[in-house]
PDB file of C-alpha atoms in Angstrom:
ATOM      1  CA  HIS W   1      -0.758 -25.483 -91.207  1.00 60.00           C
ATOM      2  CA  ALA W   2       1.657 -25.481 -94.039  1.00 67.00           C
ATOM      3  CA  GLU W   3       1.211 -21.690 -95.041  1.00 73.00           C
ATOM      4  CA  ARG W   4       2.715 -21.020 -91.363  1.00 75.00           C
ATOM      5  CA  ARG W   5       5.385 -23.433 -91.407  1.00 76.00           C
ATOM      6  CA  VAL W   6       9.112 -21.448 -91.268  1.00 80.00           C
ATOM      7  CA  TYR W   7      11.192 -24.850 -91.552  1.00 82.00           C
ATOM      8  CA  CYS W   8      10.351 -27.836 -93.775  1.00 83.00           C
ATOM      9  CA  SER W   9      11.164 -30.299 -90.998  1.00 85.00           C
ATOM     10  CA  LYS W  10      12.450 -30.564 -87.431  1.00 86.00           C
ATOM     11  CA  GLU W  11      15.935 -31.695 -88.592  1.00 89.00           C
ATOM     12  CA  CYS W  12      16.220 -28.327 -90.807  1.00 87.00           C
ATOM     13  CA  MET W  13      14.869 -26.295 -88.107  1.00 86.00           C
ATOM     14  CA  GLU W  14      17.440 -27.819 -85.333  1.00 85.00           C
ATOM     15  CA  ARG W  15      20.458 -26.888 -88.092  1.00 88.00           C
ATOM     16  CA  SER W  16      19.044 -23.202 -88.243  1.00 87.00           C
ATOM     17  CA  PRO W  17      21.406 -20.427 -86.694  1.00 86.00           C
ATOM     18  CA  GLU W  18      18.582 -18.854 -84.710  1.00 84.00           C
ATOM     19  CA  ILE W  19      17.396 -22.230 -82.993  1.00 83.00           C
ATOM     20  CA  LYS W  20      21.097 -23.094 -82.324  1.00 80.00           C
ATOM     21  CA  ALA W  21      21.516 -19.473 -80.701  1.00 80.00           C
ATOM     22  CA  MET W  22      18.318 -19.811 -78.597  1.00 77.00           C
ATOM     23  CA  LYS W  23      19.272 -23.238 -77.444  1.00 74.00           C
ATOM     24  CA  ALA W  24      22.739 -22.148 -76.362  1.00 70.00           C
ATOM     25  CA  GLY W  25      21.521 -19.329 -74.409  1.00 67.00           C
ATOM     26  CA  ARG W  26      19.427 -21.653 -72.467  1.00 67.00           C
ATOM     27  CA  SER W  27      22.381 -23.911 -71.113  1.00 66.00           C
ATOM     28  CA  GLY W  28      23.711 -24.162 -67.704  1.00 68.00           C
ATOM     29  CA  LEU W  29      22.429 -21.311 -65.141  1.00 70.00           C
ATOM     30  CA  LYS W  30      20.259 -19.864 -67.954  1.00 70.00           C
ATOM     31  CA  ASN W  31      18.233 -23.124 -67.918  1.00 71.00           C
ATOM     32  CA  GLY W  32      15.083 -23.219 -66.233  1.00 69.00           C
ATOM     33  CA  HIS W  33      15.765 -26.578 -65.169  1.00 71.00           C
ATOM     34  CA  TRP W  34      19.237 -25.913 -63.759  1.00 70.00           C
ATOM     35  CA  LYS W  35      19.732 -27.478 -60.187  1.00 71.00           C
ATOM     36  CA  GLY W  36      23.439 -26.148 -59.640  1.00 74.00           C
ATOM     37  CA  GLY W  37      25.013 -29.137 -61.726  1.00 82.00           C
ATOM     38  CA  ILE W  38      23.946 -31.859 -59.238  1.00 89.00           C
ATOM     39  CA  LEU W  39      21.747 -34.803 -60.471  1.00 87.00           C
ATOM     40  CA  SER W  40      20.317 -37.350 -58.167  1.00 89.00           C
ATOM     41  CA  ARG W  41      19.706 -40.527 -60.288  1.00 88.00           C
ATOM     42  CA  ARG W  42      17.106 -43.578 -59.434  1.00 92.00           C
ATOM     43  CA  ASP W  43      19.525 -45.754 -58.468  1.00 92.00           C
ATOM     44  CA  GLY W  44      20.570 -43.471 -55.542  1.00 94.00           C
ATOM     45  CA  TYR W  45      23.796 -42.271 -56.869  1.00 95.00           C
ATOM     46  CA  VAL W  46      24.484 -38.597 -57.044  1.00 95.00           C
ATOM     47  CA  TYR W  47      26.240 -37.057 -60.034  1.00 94.00           C
ATOM     48  CA  GLU W  48      28.069 -33.542 -60.469  1.00 93.00           C
ATOM     49  CA  ARG W  49      28.747 -31.440 -63.624  1.00 91.00           C
ATOM     50  CA  VAL W  50      32.566 -31.007 -63.888  1.00 91.00           C
ATOM     51  CA  GLU W  51      33.586 -29.158 -67.206  1.00 86.00           C
ATOM     52  CA  GLY W  52      36.293 -30.863 -68.925  1.00 89.00           C
ATOM     53  CA  HIS W  53      36.749 -33.860 -66.597  1.00 94.00           C
ATOM     54  CA  PRO W  54      38.512 -36.656 -68.656  1.00 95.00           C
ATOM     55  CA  PHE W  55      36.228 -39.505 -67.078  1.00 94.00           C
ATOM     56  CA  ALA W  56      32.797 -37.379 -67.378  1.00 93.00           C
ATOM     57  CA  GLN W  57      29.765 -39.494 -68.589  1.00 88.00           C
ATOM     58  CA  LYS W  58      27.211 -37.785 -70.842  1.00 78.00           C
ATOM     59  CA  PHE W  59      26.870 -34.039 -70.587  1.00 81.00           C
ATOM     60  CA  GLY W  60      29.857 -33.824 -68.324  1.00 87.00           C
ATOM     61  CA  TYR W  61      28.650 -35.429 -65.160  1.00 91.00           C
ATOM     62  CA  VAL W  62      30.898 -37.321 -62.853  1.00 95.00           C
ATOM     63  CA  LEU W  63      29.625 -39.696 -59.947  1.00 96.00           C
ATOM     64  CA  GLN W  64      30.120 -37.318 -56.858  1.00 96.00           C
ATOM     65  CA  HIS W  65      31.680 -39.569 -54.382  1.00 96.00           C
ATOM     66  CA  ARG W  66      34.300 -40.032 -56.863  1.00 96.00           C
ATOM     67  CA  LEU W  67      34.806 -36.337 -57.029  1.00 97.00           C
ATOM     68  CA  VAL W  68      34.983 -36.170 -53.245  1.00 97.00           C
ATOM     69  CA  MET W  69      37.691 -38.832 -53.010  1.00 97.00           C
ATOM     70  CA  GLU W  70      39.353 -37.527 -55.929  1.00 97.00           C
ATOM     71  CA  ARG W  71      39.645 -33.754 -54.438  1.00 96.00           C
ATOM     72  CA  HIS W  72      40.418 -35.153 -50.724  1.00 97.00           C
ATOM     73  CA  LEU W  73      43.454 -37.167 -52.319  1.00 97.00           C
ATOM     74  CA  ARG W  74      44.539 -34.314 -54.480  1.00 96.00           C
ATOM     75  CA  ALA W  75      44.669 -31.995 -51.298  1.00 96.00           C
ATOM     76  CA  THR W  76      46.352 -34.546 -48.929  1.00 96.00           C
ATOM     77  CA  ASP W  77      48.203 -37.341 -50.847  1.00 95.00           C
ATOM     78  CA  PRO W  78      49.204 -36.237 -54.396  1.00 95.00           C
ATOM     79  CA  ALA W  79      51.450 -38.933 -54.624  1.00 95.00           C
ATOM     80  CA  SER W  80      48.637 -41.542 -54.191  1.00 95.00           C
ATOM     81  CA  PRO W  81      48.590 -44.742 -55.956  1.00 95.00           C
ATOM     82  CA  TRP W  82      44.779 -44.009 -56.864  1.00 95.00           C
ATOM     83  CA  LEU W  83      45.421 -40.690 -58.728  1.00 96.00           C
ATOM     84  CA  VAL W  84      46.702 -40.629 -62.313  1.00 96.00           C
ATOM     85  CA  GLU W  85      48.111 -37.801 -64.151  1.00 96.00           C
ATOM     86  CA  ILE W  86      46.321 -36.608 -67.347  1.00 95.00           C
ATOM     87  CA  GLY W  87      47.212 -33.478 -69.155  1.00 93.00           C
ATOM     88  CA  GLY W  88      49.089 -32.057 -66.180  1.00 93.00           C
ATOM     89  CA  GLU W  89      46.439 -32.678 -63.491  1.00 94.00           C
ATOM     90  CA  LEU W  90      45.508 -35.445 -61.018  1.00 96.00           C
ATOM     91  CA  PHE W  91      42.508 -37.675 -61.596  1.00 97.00           C
ATOM     92  CA  LEU W  92      41.197 -40.468 -59.473  1.00 96.00           C
ATOM     93  CA  SER W  93      42.012 -43.598 -61.515  1.00 95.00           C
ATOM     94  CA  ARG W  94      39.393 -45.968 -62.855  1.00 93.00           C
ATOM     95  CA  ALA W  95      40.883 -48.748 -61.244  1.00 93.00           C
ATOM     96  CA  CYS W  96      39.872 -47.291 -57.804  1.00 94.00           C
ATOM     97  CA  HIS W  97      36.366 -48.264 -56.823  1.00 94.00           C
ATOM     98  CA  VAL W  98      34.963 -45.997 -54.206  1.00 95.00           C
ATOM     99  CA  HIS W  99      32.987 -47.719 -51.526  1.00 94.00           C
ATOM    100  CA  HIS W 100      29.939 -46.223 -49.612  1.00 95.00           C
ATOM    101  CA  LYS W 101      30.553 -47.906 -45.965  1.00 93.00           C
ATOM    102  CA  ASP W 102      27.045 -47.396 -44.864  1.00 92.00           C
ATOM    103  CA  GLU W 103      25.742 -48.621 -48.368  1.00 90.00           C
ATOM    104  CA  ASP W 104      23.940 -45.309 -48.772  1.00 94.00           C
ATOM    105  CA  ARG W 105      24.844 -44.392 -52.357  1.00 93.00           C
ATOM    106  CA  SER W 106      23.669 -40.521 -51.617  1.00 94.00           C
ATOM    107  CA  ASN W 107      25.927 -40.160 -48.652  1.00 96.00           C
ATOM    108  CA  ASN W 108      28.945 -38.567 -50.230  1.00 96.00           C
ATOM    109  CA  HIS W 109      30.720 -37.442 -46.843  1.00 96.00           C
ATOM    110  CA  LEU W 110      34.635 -38.250 -47.039  1.00 96.00           C
ATOM    111  CA  SER W 111      34.371 -40.142 -43.842  1.00 96.00           C
ATOM    112  CA  ASN W 112      31.610 -42.607 -45.520  1.00 95.00           C
ATOM    113  CA  LEU W 113      34.001 -43.221 -48.534  1.00 96.00           C
ATOM    114  CA  GLN W 114      36.709 -45.898 -48.798  1.00 94.00           C
ATOM    115  CA  CYS W 115      39.006 -46.511 -51.777  1.00 95.00           C
ATOM    116  CA  MET W 116      39.422 -50.279 -52.912  1.00 94.00           C
ATOM    117  CA  THR W 117      40.258 -52.272 -55.861  1.00 94.00           C
ATOM    118  CA  PRO W 118      37.661 -53.868 -57.797  1.00 90.00           C
ATOM    119  CA  ALA W 119      38.444 -57.214 -56.239  1.00 92.00           C
ATOM    120  CA  GLU W 120      38.586 -56.003 -52.769  1.00 91.00           C
ATOM    121  CA  HIS W 121      35.064 -54.432 -53.392  1.00 87.00           C
ATOM    122  CA  ARG W 122      33.609 -57.480 -54.702  1.00 88.00           C
ATOM    123  CA  ARG W 123      35.076 -59.457 -51.978  1.00 90.00           C
ATOM    124  CA  HIS W 124      33.707 -57.178 -49.458  1.00 85.00           C
ATOM    125  CA  HIS W 125      30.198 -57.244 -50.924  1.00 79.00           C
ATOM    126  CA  ASN W 126      30.125 -61.347 -51.376  1.00 86.00           C
ATOM    127  CA  GLU W 127      31.101 -61.488 -47.864  1.00 84.00           C
ATOM    128  CA  GLU W 128      28.105 -59.395 -46.740  1.00 80.00           C
ATOM    129  CA  VAL W 129      25.679 -61.665 -49.011  1.00 80.00           C
ATOM    130  CA  ARG W 130      27.342 -64.739 -47.385  1.00 83.00           C
ATOM    131  CA  LYS W 131      26.752 -63.205 -43.885  1.00 81.00           C
ATOM    132  CA  ALA W 132      23.215 -62.448 -44.746  1.00 81.00           C
ATOM    133  CA  LEU W 133      22.599 -66.079 -46.196  1.00 86.00           C
ATOM    134  CA  ALA W 134      23.998 -67.774 -43.156  1.00 85.00           C
ATOM    135  CA  PHE W 135      21.760 -65.502 -40.662  1.00 85.00           C
ATOM    136  CA  TYR W 136      18.588 -66.308 -42.888  1.00 83.00           C
ATOM    137  CA  ARG W 137      19.413 -70.025 -42.798  1.00 83.00           C
ATOM    138  CA  LYS W 138      20.123 -69.951 -39.045  1.00 85.00           C
ATOM    139  CA  HIS W 139      16.819 -68.243 -38.263  1.00 88.00           C
ATOM    140  CA  HIS W 140      14.729 -70.138 -41.161  1.00 86.00           C
ATOM    141  CA  PRO W 141      15.622 -73.783 -40.954  1.00 81.00           C
ATOM    142  CA  PRO W 142      14.448 -75.872 -43.830  1.00 79.00           C
ATOM    143  CA  THR W 143      11.107 -77.643 -42.988  1.00 72.00           C
TER     144      THR W 143
END
């Protein structure tokens, strides 16, 4: 099909202004796969697209439970030690771990979220494991 080929390679095609313009016209709302900027991952976490967020991951997505806590603290307690100022705006610090009280990673209601230090968060989950092991050992004694 060499006689029908317009570009010499895929790399050359990707650099062409026509293809760049076509791809730019299919981003965000114009993309057929757009789901409102919300992604649910296999690990159970929900991500939300936020343009210009300093802690955004690939393609501008931030963990939704962190955004819920960040918005709540901005509105109710702007002097919170969990918030850091970046470029004149307040954002949830990376030092803040947002814990899901019911362990459901997709339940991002404010009543289900709690700010913790990394050490407190680790301690909480280690305690849960210890309780589960104690329960198991109590009900399944060694033979």
